[in-house]
Amino acid sequence: MSASGGPSGGASLARRLLQLYTGLALYGASGALQLRAGLGLAPWDVLNQGVARHTGISIGAASIAIGALVLLLWIPLRQRPGLGTVSNVLVIGLAMDATLSVAPDPRSLWIRIPLLGFSVVLCAVATGLYISARFGPGPRDGLMTGLHRRTGRSVRLVRTCIEVAVLVTGFVLGGSVGAGTVFYALAIGPLSQFFLRLFALPEQAVPAAAAAPVAPAGEKVPDLV
């Protein structure tokens, strides 16, 4: 039957939901493992850690709070959240705290270096899973695409400016910046692209309303976490 109401449609929806929430949970877990590696965090987690240190809340709670604040910035940018957007705010932070509660803190550098590599690969796997489900962009990506549309600047420039601002702010607040931050920045793009292709759903399984937005002047907006 068709995806509009038959069994195949239900199966497609179930698969997309499974991809969404598995991907978000793994994304939070990957951030926690990168934190445990102790070699530097991804830019947004640098900010999350800095805020957590100054407020006394957990890094997962900081992630949720910052995600909610970023989501408020969607209002003047006229961005519309989806199920994936709201789930992104909540699930990643919860999964991060849950993983930190059970993951040990390794002392040996011979454990921390492989753990860093594993965490970045896991983040890319998570990215491929949750973005391919097509339930809407994460709050940070909506901020990027919204600013792109309102300013007319390229996606690359807008994203770079956001990431640099977040990284610098997090570093000033005491977030962990190191070799892991650089490794993440260099590796996450190519790895995510690979897993996005690997987990891509058939076009007929994705409703038109869930399709990725297209930017003005013919520049396609990339789906990134």
PDB file of C-alpha atoms in Angstrom:
ATOM      1  CA  MET A   1       0.000   0.000   0.000  1.00  0.00           C
ATOM      2  CA  SER A   2       0.988   3.641  -0.277  1.00  0.00           C
ATOM      3  CA  ALA A   3       2.856   5.594   2.390  1.00  0.00           C
ATOM      4  CA  SER A   4      -0.258   7.661   3.022  1.00  0.00           C
ATOM      5  CA  GLY A   5      -2.114   5.162   5.119  1.00  0.00           C
ATOM      6  CA  GLY A   6      -1.251   1.502   4.501  1.00  0.00           C
ATOM      7  CA  PRO A   7       1.107  -0.842   6.278  1.00  0.00           C
ATOM      8  CA  SER A   8       4.082   0.363   4.253  1.00  0.00           C
ATOM      9  CA  GLY A   9       3.395   3.911   5.434  1.00  0.00           C
ATOM     10  CA  GLY A  10       3.288   2.781   9.060  1.00  0.00           C
ATOM     11  CA  ALA A  11       6.518   0.859   8.625  1.00  0.00           C
ATOM     12  CA  SER A  12       8.187   3.896   7.084  1.00  0.00           C
ATOM     13  CA  LEU A  13       7.049   6.126   9.937  1.00  0.00           C
ATOM     14  CA  ALA A  14       8.195   3.585  12.512  1.00  0.00           C
ATOM     15  CA  ARG A  15      11.607   3.355  10.881  1.00  0.00           C
ATOM     16  CA  ARG A  16      11.958   7.124  10.751  1.00  0.00           C
ATOM     17  CA  LEU A  17      11.015   7.473  14.415  1.00  0.00           C
ATOM     18  CA  LEU A  18      13.473   4.719  15.343  1.00  0.00           C
ATOM     19  CA  GLN A  19      16.218   6.479  13.401  1.00  0.00           C
ATOM     20  CA  LEU A  20      15.356   9.820  14.971  1.00  0.00           C
ATOM     21  CA  TYR A  21      15.451   8.765  18.610  1.00  0.00           C
ATOM     22  CA  THR A  22      18.309   6.285  18.219  1.00  0.00           C
ATOM     23  CA  GLY A  23      20.338   8.976  16.503  1.00  0.00           C
ATOM     24  CA  LEU A  24      19.593  11.608  19.140  1.00  0.00           C
ATOM     25  CA  ALA A  25      20.391   9.224  21.999  1.00  0.00           C
ATOM     26  CA  LEU A  26      23.685   8.221  20.369  1.00  0.00           C
ATOM     27  CA  TYR A  27      24.496  11.872  19.717  1.00  0.00           C
ATOM     28  CA  GLY A  28      24.167  12.640  23.420  1.00  0.00           C
ATOM     29  CA  ALA A  29      26.204   9.559  24.298  1.00  0.00           C
ATOM     30  CA  SER A  30      28.955  10.579  21.879  1.00  0.00           C
ATOM     31  CA  GLY A  31      29.247  13.991  23.514  1.00  0.00           C
ATOM     32  CA  ALA A  32      29.524  12.365  26.935  1.00  0.00           C
ATOM     33  CA  LEU A  33      32.254  10.001  25.736  1.00  0.00           C
ATOM     34  CA  GLN A  34      34.177  12.871  24.173  1.00  0.00           C
ATOM     35  CA  LEU A  35      33.951  14.641  27.523  1.00  0.00           C
ATOM     36  CA  ARG A  36      35.266  11.520  29.269  1.00  0.00           C
ATOM     37  CA  ALA A  37      38.176  11.414  26.801  1.00  0.00           C
ATOM     38  CA  GLY A  38      39.268  14.767  28.215  1.00  0.00           C
ATOM     39  CA  LEU A  39      41.042  15.975  25.085  1.00  0.00           C
ATOM     40  CA  GLY A  40      38.704  18.772  24.025  1.00  0.00           C
ATOM     41  CA  LEU A  41      35.038  19.040  23.117  1.00  0.00           C
ATOM     42  CA  ALA A  42      32.970  19.984  20.106  1.00  0.00           C
ATOM     43  CA  PRO A  43      32.224  23.750  19.986  1.00  0.00           C
ATOM     44  CA  TRP A  44      28.656  23.598  21.339  1.00  0.00           C
ATOM     45  CA  ASP A  45      29.711  21.219  24.116  1.00  0.00           C
ATOM     46  CA  VAL A  46      32.506  23.625  25.040  1.00  0.00           C
ATOM     47  CA  LEU A  47      29.765  26.185  25.609  1.00  0.00           C
ATOM     48  CA  ASN A  48      27.565  23.668  27.433  1.00  0.00           C
ATOM     49  CA  GLN A  49      30.427  22.751  29.759  1.00  0.00           C
ATOM     50  CA  GLY A  50      31.292  26.388  30.405  1.00  0.00           C
ATOM     51  CA  VAL A  51      27.696  27.228  31.301  1.00  0.00           C
ATOM     52  CA  ALA A  52      27.455  24.115  33.480  1.00  0.00           C
ATOM     53  CA  ARG A  53      30.565  25.120  35.432  1.00  0.00           C
ATOM     54  CA  HIS A  54      29.219  28.593  36.153  1.00  0.00           C
ATOM     55  CA  THR A  55      25.668  27.562  37.033  1.00  0.00           C
ATOM     56  CA  GLY A  56      26.218  24.296  38.878  1.00  0.00           C
ATOM     57  CA  ILE A  57      23.854  22.354  36.625  1.00  0.00           C
ATOM     58  CA  SER A  58      24.827  19.249  34.671  1.00  0.00           C
ATOM     59  CA  ILE A  59      26.238  19.575  31.170  1.00  0.00           C
ATOM     60  CA  GLY A  60      23.163  17.784  29.839  1.00  0.00           C
ATOM     61  CA  ALA A  61      20.873  20.281  31.549  1.00  0.00           C
ATOM     62  CA  ALA A  62      23.003  23.099  30.130  1.00  0.00           C
ATOM     63  CA  SER A  63      22.591  21.571  26.661  1.00  0.00           C
ATOM     64  CA  ILE A  64      18.812  21.514  27.091  1.00  0.00           C
ATOM     65  CA  ALA A  65      18.699  25.097  28.379  1.00  0.00           C
ATOM     66  CA  ILE A  66      20.908  26.444  25.593  1.00  0.00           C
ATOM     67  CA  GLY A  67      18.946  24.485  22.982  1.00  0.00           C
ATOM     68  CA  ALA A  68      15.712  25.998  24.290  1.00  0.00           C
ATOM     69  CA  LEU A  69      17.194  29.505  24.178  1.00  0.00           C
ATOM     70  CA  VAL A  70      18.406  28.960  20.618  1.00  0.00           C
ATOM     71  CA  LEU A  71      14.925  27.742  19.720  1.00  0.00           C
ATOM     72  CA  LEU A  72      13.492  31.059  20.951  1.00  0.00           C
ATOM     73  CA  LEU A  73      15.717  32.812  18.396  1.00  0.00           C
ATOM     74  CA  TRP A  74      13.752  30.994  15.700  1.00  0.00           C
ATOM     75  CA  ILE A  75      10.767  33.250  16.375  1.00  0.00           C
ATOM     76  CA  PRO A  76      12.145  36.459  14.804  1.00  0.00           C
ATOM     77  CA  LEU A  77      13.787  34.355  12.095  1.00  0.00           C
ATOM     78  CA  ARG A  78      10.382  32.797  11.261  1.00  0.00           C
ATOM     79  CA  GLN A  79      11.653  29.248  11.475  1.00  0.00           C
ATOM     80  CA  ARG A  80       9.187  26.431  12.179  1.00  0.00           C
ATOM     81  CA  PRO A  81      10.234  23.606  14.517  1.00  0.00           C
ATOM     82  CA  GLY A  82       9.378  19.983  13.883  1.00  0.00           C
ATOM     83  CA  LEU A  83       9.250  16.886  16.040  1.00  0.00           C
ATOM     84  CA  GLY A  84      12.963  16.394  15.488  1.00  0.00           C
ATOM     85  CA  THR A  85      13.676  19.942  16.623  1.00  0.00           C
ATOM     86  CA  VAL A  86      11.953  19.617  19.992  1.00  0.00           C
ATOM     87  CA  SER A  87      13.263  16.084  20.477  1.00  0.00           C
ATOM     88  CA  ASN A  88      16.780  17.317  19.740  1.00  0.00           C
ATOM     89  CA  VAL A  89      16.595  19.811  22.598  1.00  0.00           C
ATOM     90  CA  LEU A  90      15.442  17.234  25.149  1.00  0.00           C
ATOM     91  CA  VAL A  91      16.878  13.857  24.177  1.00  0.00           C
ATOM     92  CA  ILE A  92      20.511  14.819  23.552  1.00  0.00           C
ATOM     93  CA  GLY A  93      20.935  16.447  26.961  1.00  0.00           C
ATOM     94  CA  LEU A  94      19.201  13.597  28.788  1.00  0.00           C
ATOM     95  CA  ALA A  95      21.279  10.986  26.949  1.00  0.00           C
ATOM     96  CA  MET A  96      24.450  12.894  27.695  1.00  0.00           C
ATOM     97  CA  ASP A  97      23.814  12.966  31.442  1.00  0.00           C
ATOM     98  CA  ALA A  98      22.711   9.317  31.450  1.00  0.00           C
ATOM     99  CA  THR A  99      25.915   8.247  29.699  1.00  0.00           C
ATOM    100  CA  LEU A 100      28.096  10.299  32.035  1.00  0.00           C
ATOM    101  CA  SER A 101      26.453   8.608  35.020  1.00  0.00           C
ATOM    102  CA  VAL A 102      27.647   5.160  33.899  1.00  0.00           C
ATOM    103  CA  ALA A 103      30.773   5.839  31.812  1.00  0.00           C
ATOM    104  CA  PRO A 104      34.033   5.658  33.809  1.00  0.00           C
ATOM    105  CA  ASP A 105      36.598   8.455  33.740  1.00  0.00           C
ATOM    106  CA  PRO A 106      39.708   6.943  32.102  1.00  0.00           C
ATOM    107  CA  ARG A 107      43.118   8.023  33.358  1.00  0.00           C
ATOM    108  CA  SER A 108      45.372   6.511  30.728  1.00  0.00           C
ATOM    109  CA  LEU A 109      46.091   8.465  27.555  1.00  0.00           C
ATOM    110  CA  TRP A 110      46.117   5.140  25.697  1.00  0.00           C
ATOM    111  CA  ILE A 111      42.443   4.790  26.528  1.00  0.00           C
ATOM    112  CA  ARG A 112      41.475   8.433  26.090  1.00  0.00           C
ATOM    113  CA  ILE A 113      42.818   8.778  22.532  1.00  0.00           C
ATOM    114  CA  PRO A 114      40.865   5.792  21.109  1.00  0.00           C
ATOM    115  CA  LEU A 115      37.843   6.944  23.109  1.00  0.00           C
ATOM    116  CA  LEU A 116      38.044  10.325  21.413  1.00  0.00           C
ATOM    117  CA  GLY A 117      38.160   8.694  17.986  1.00  0.00           C
ATOM    118  CA  PHE A 118      35.247   6.415  18.833  1.00  0.00           C
ATOM    119  CA  SER A 119      33.156   9.306  20.161  1.00  0.00           C
ATOM    120  CA  VAL A 120      33.594  11.348  16.978  1.00  0.00           C
ATOM    121  CA  VAL A 121      32.720   8.372  14.755  1.00  0.00           C
ATOM    122  CA  LEU A 122      29.695   7.671  16.969  1.00  0.00           C
ATOM    123  CA  CYS A 123      28.631  11.304  16.618  1.00  0.00           C
ATOM    124  CA  ALA A 124      28.786  10.965  12.835  1.00  0.00           C
ATOM    125  CA  VAL A 125      26.720   7.762  12.962  1.00  0.00           C
ATOM    126  CA  ALA A 126      24.178   9.562  15.151  1.00  0.00           C
ATOM    127  CA  THR A 127      24.116  12.493  12.748  1.00  0.00           C
ATOM    128  CA  GLY A 128      23.401  10.217   9.801  1.00  0.00           C
ATOM    129  CA  LEU A 129      20.613   8.456  11.666  1.00  0.00           C
ATOM    130  CA  TYR A 130      18.692  11.406  13.036  1.00  0.00           C
ATOM    131  CA  ILE A 131      19.027  13.757  10.076  1.00  0.00           C
ATOM    132  CA  SER A 132      18.061  11.058   7.565  1.00  0.00           C
ATOM    133  CA  ALA A 133      14.801  10.598   9.471  1.00  0.00           C
ATOM    134  CA  ARG A 134      13.747  14.067   8.240  1.00  0.00           C
ATOM    135  CA  PHE A 135      11.700  15.271  11.205  1.00  0.00           C
ATOM    136  CA  GLY A 136      13.052  18.806  11.108  1.00  0.00           C
ATOM    137  CA  PRO A 137      16.453  20.400  11.804  1.00  0.00           C
ATOM    138  CA  GLY A 138      18.013  20.757  15.226  1.00  0.00           C
ATOM    139  CA  PRO A 139      17.704  24.154  16.935  1.00  0.00           C
ATOM    140  CA  ARG A 140      21.276  25.151  16.089  1.00  0.00           C
ATOM    141  CA  ASP A 141      20.854  24.287  12.418  1.00  0.00           C
ATOM    142  CA  GLY A 142      17.594  26.216  12.270  1.00  0.00           C
ATOM    143  CA  LEU A 143      19.476  29.216  13.634  1.00  0.00           C
ATOM    144  CA  MET A 144      22.049  28.770  10.879  1.00  0.00           C
ATOM    145  CA  THR A 145      19.526  28.477   8.048  1.00  0.00           C
ATOM    146  CA  GLY A 146      17.405  31.308   9.467  1.00  0.00           C
ATOM    147  CA  LEU A 147      20.353  33.693   9.629  1.00  0.00           C
ATOM    148  CA  HIS A 148      21.376  32.587   6.160  1.00  0.00           C
ATOM    149  CA  ARG A 149      17.987  33.580   4.780  1.00  0.00           C
ATOM    150  CA  ARG A 150      17.730  36.858   6.680  1.00  0.00           C
ATOM    151  CA  THR A 151      21.277  38.067   5.994  1.00  0.00           C
ATOM    152  CA  GLY A 152      21.817  36.652   2.531  1.00  0.00           C
ATOM    153  CA  ARG A 153      25.256  35.400   3.591  1.00  0.00           C
ATOM    154  CA  SER A 154      26.451  31.951   2.585  1.00  0.00           C
ATOM    155  CA  VAL A 155      25.631  28.964   4.771  1.00  0.00           C
ATOM    156  CA  ARG A 156      29.347  28.277   5.162  1.00  0.00           C
ATOM    157  CA  LEU A 157      30.051  31.792   6.451  1.00  0.00           C
ATOM    158  CA  VAL A 158      27.069  31.872   8.796  1.00  0.00           C
ATOM    159  CA  ARG A 159      27.875  28.455  10.265  1.00  0.00           C
ATOM    160  CA  THR A 160      31.548  29.346  10.705  1.00  0.00           C
ATOM    161  CA  CYS A 161      30.680  32.587  12.507  1.00  0.00           C
ATOM    162  CA  ILE A 162      28.241  30.789  14.814  1.00  0.00           C
ATOM    163  CA  GLU A 163      30.714  27.998  15.622  1.00  0.00           C
ATOM    164  CA  VAL A 164      33.567  30.420  16.312  1.00  0.00           C
ATOM    165  CA  ALA A 165      31.369  32.616  18.531  1.00  0.00           C
ATOM    166  CA  VAL A 166      30.129  29.580  20.460  1.00  0.00           C
ATOM    167  CA  LEU A 167      33.641  28.153  20.839  1.00  0.00           C
ATOM    168  CA  VAL A 168      35.152  31.423  22.052  1.00  0.00           C
ATOM    169  CA  THR A 169      32.303  32.031  24.499  1.00  0.00           C
ATOM    170  CA  GLY A 170      32.572  28.496  25.849  1.00  0.00           C
ATOM    171  CA  PHE A 171      36.341  28.773  26.221  1.00  0.00           C
ATOM    172  CA  VAL A 172      36.022  32.053  28.131  1.00  0.00           C
ATOM    173  CA  LEU A 173      33.525  30.349  30.448  1.00  0.00           C
ATOM    174  CA  GLY A 174      35.972  27.528  31.119  1.00  0.00           C
ATOM    175  CA  GLY A 175      34.917  24.925  28.575  1.00  0.00           C
ATOM    176  CA  SER A 176      37.465  22.326  27.460  1.00  0.00           C
ATOM    177  CA  VAL A 177      39.246  23.150  24.195  1.00  0.00           C
ATOM    178  CA  GLY A 178      42.048  20.937  22.915  1.00  0.00           C
ATOM    179  CA  ALA A 179      43.238  18.531  20.249  1.00  0.00           C
ATOM    180  CA  GLY A 180      39.865  16.797  20.387  1.00  0.00           C
ATOM    181  CA  THR A 181      38.164  20.033  19.352  1.00  0.00           C
ATOM    182  CA  VAL A 182      40.375  20.296  16.276  1.00  0.00           C
ATOM    183  CA  PHE A 183      39.963  16.597  15.451  1.00  0.00           C
ATOM    184  CA  TYR A 184      36.186  16.915  15.724  1.00  0.00           C
ATOM    185  CA  ALA A 185      36.131  19.964  13.453  1.00  0.00           C
ATOM    186  CA  LEU A 186      38.189  18.211  10.768  1.00  0.00           C
ATOM    187  CA  ALA A 187      36.568  14.777  10.918  1.00  0.00           C
ATOM    188  CA  ILE A 188      32.875  15.332  11.590  1.00  0.00           C
ATOM    189  CA  GLY A 189      32.013  16.724   8.147  1.00  0.00           C
ATOM    190  CA  PRO A 190      33.364  13.894   5.970  1.00  0.00           C
ATOM    191  CA  LEU A 191      32.212  11.212   8.423  1.00  0.00           C
ATOM    192  CA  SER A 192      28.706  12.681   8.678  1.00  0.00           C
ATOM    193  CA  GLN A 193      28.414  12.855   4.898  1.00  0.00           C
ATOM    194  CA  PHE A 194      29.289   9.161   4.662  1.00  0.00           C
ATOM    195  CA  PHE A 195      26.709   8.109   7.251  1.00  0.00           C
ATOM    196  CA  LEU A 196      24.041  10.415   5.847  1.00  0.00           C
ATOM    197  CA  ARG A 197      24.317   8.503   2.586  1.00  0.00           C
ATOM    198  CA  LEU A 198      24.419   5.166   4.383  1.00  0.00           C
ATOM    199  CA  PHE A 199      21.220   5.777   6.374  1.00  0.00           C
ATOM    200  CA  ALA A 200      19.320   7.735   3.710  1.00  0.00           C
ATOM    201  CA  LEU A 201      15.693   6.673   3.386  1.00  0.00           C
ATOM    202  CA  PRO A 202      13.945   6.087   0.054  1.00  0.00           C
ATOM    203  CA  GLU A 203      12.383   9.318  -1.173  1.00  0.00           C
ATOM    204  CA  GLN A 204       8.876   7.856  -1.113  1.00  0.00           C
ATOM    205  CA  ALA A 205       9.255   7.116   2.607  1.00  0.00           C
ATOM    206  CA  VAL A 206       9.684  10.806   3.438  1.00  0.00           C
ATOM    207  CA  PRO A 207       6.647  13.131   3.229  1.00  0.00           C
ATOM    208  CA  ALA A 208       7.132  16.278   1.167  1.00  0.00           C
ATOM    209  CA  ALA A 209       6.590  18.421   4.267  1.00  0.00           C
ATOM    210  CA  ALA A 210       9.686  16.877   5.839  1.00  0.00           C
ATOM    211  CA  ALA A 211      11.993  17.628   2.937  1.00  0.00           C
ATOM    212  CA  ALA A 212      15.072  19.746   3.529  1.00  0.00           C
ATOM    213  CA  PRO A 213      14.637  23.513   2.970  1.00  0.00           C
ATOM    214  CA  VAL A 214      16.165  25.152  -0.056  1.00  0.00           C
ATOM    215  CA  ALA A 215      17.918  28.465   0.374  1.00  0.00           C
ATOM    216  CA  PRO A 216      17.372  31.544  -1.814  1.00  0.00           C
ATOM    217  CA  ALA A 217      19.370  32.002  -5.016  1.00  0.00           C
ATOM    218  CA  GLY A 218      19.421  28.273  -5.582  1.00  0.00           C
ATOM    219  CA  GLU A 219      21.865  27.433  -2.787  1.00  0.00           C
ATOM    220  CA  LYS A 220      20.755  24.213  -1.115  1.00  0.00           C
ATOM    221  CA  VAL A 221      20.873  24.279   2.665  1.00  0.00           C
ATOM    222  CA  PRO A 222      22.859  21.312   3.993  1.00  0.00           C
ATOM    223  CA  ASP A 223      21.425  19.079   6.700  1.00  0.00           C
ATOM    224  CA  LEU A 224      23.893  19.261   9.557  1.00  0.00           C
ATOM    225  CA  VAL A 225      23.677  18.749  13.274  1.00  0.00           C
TER     226      VAL A 225
END
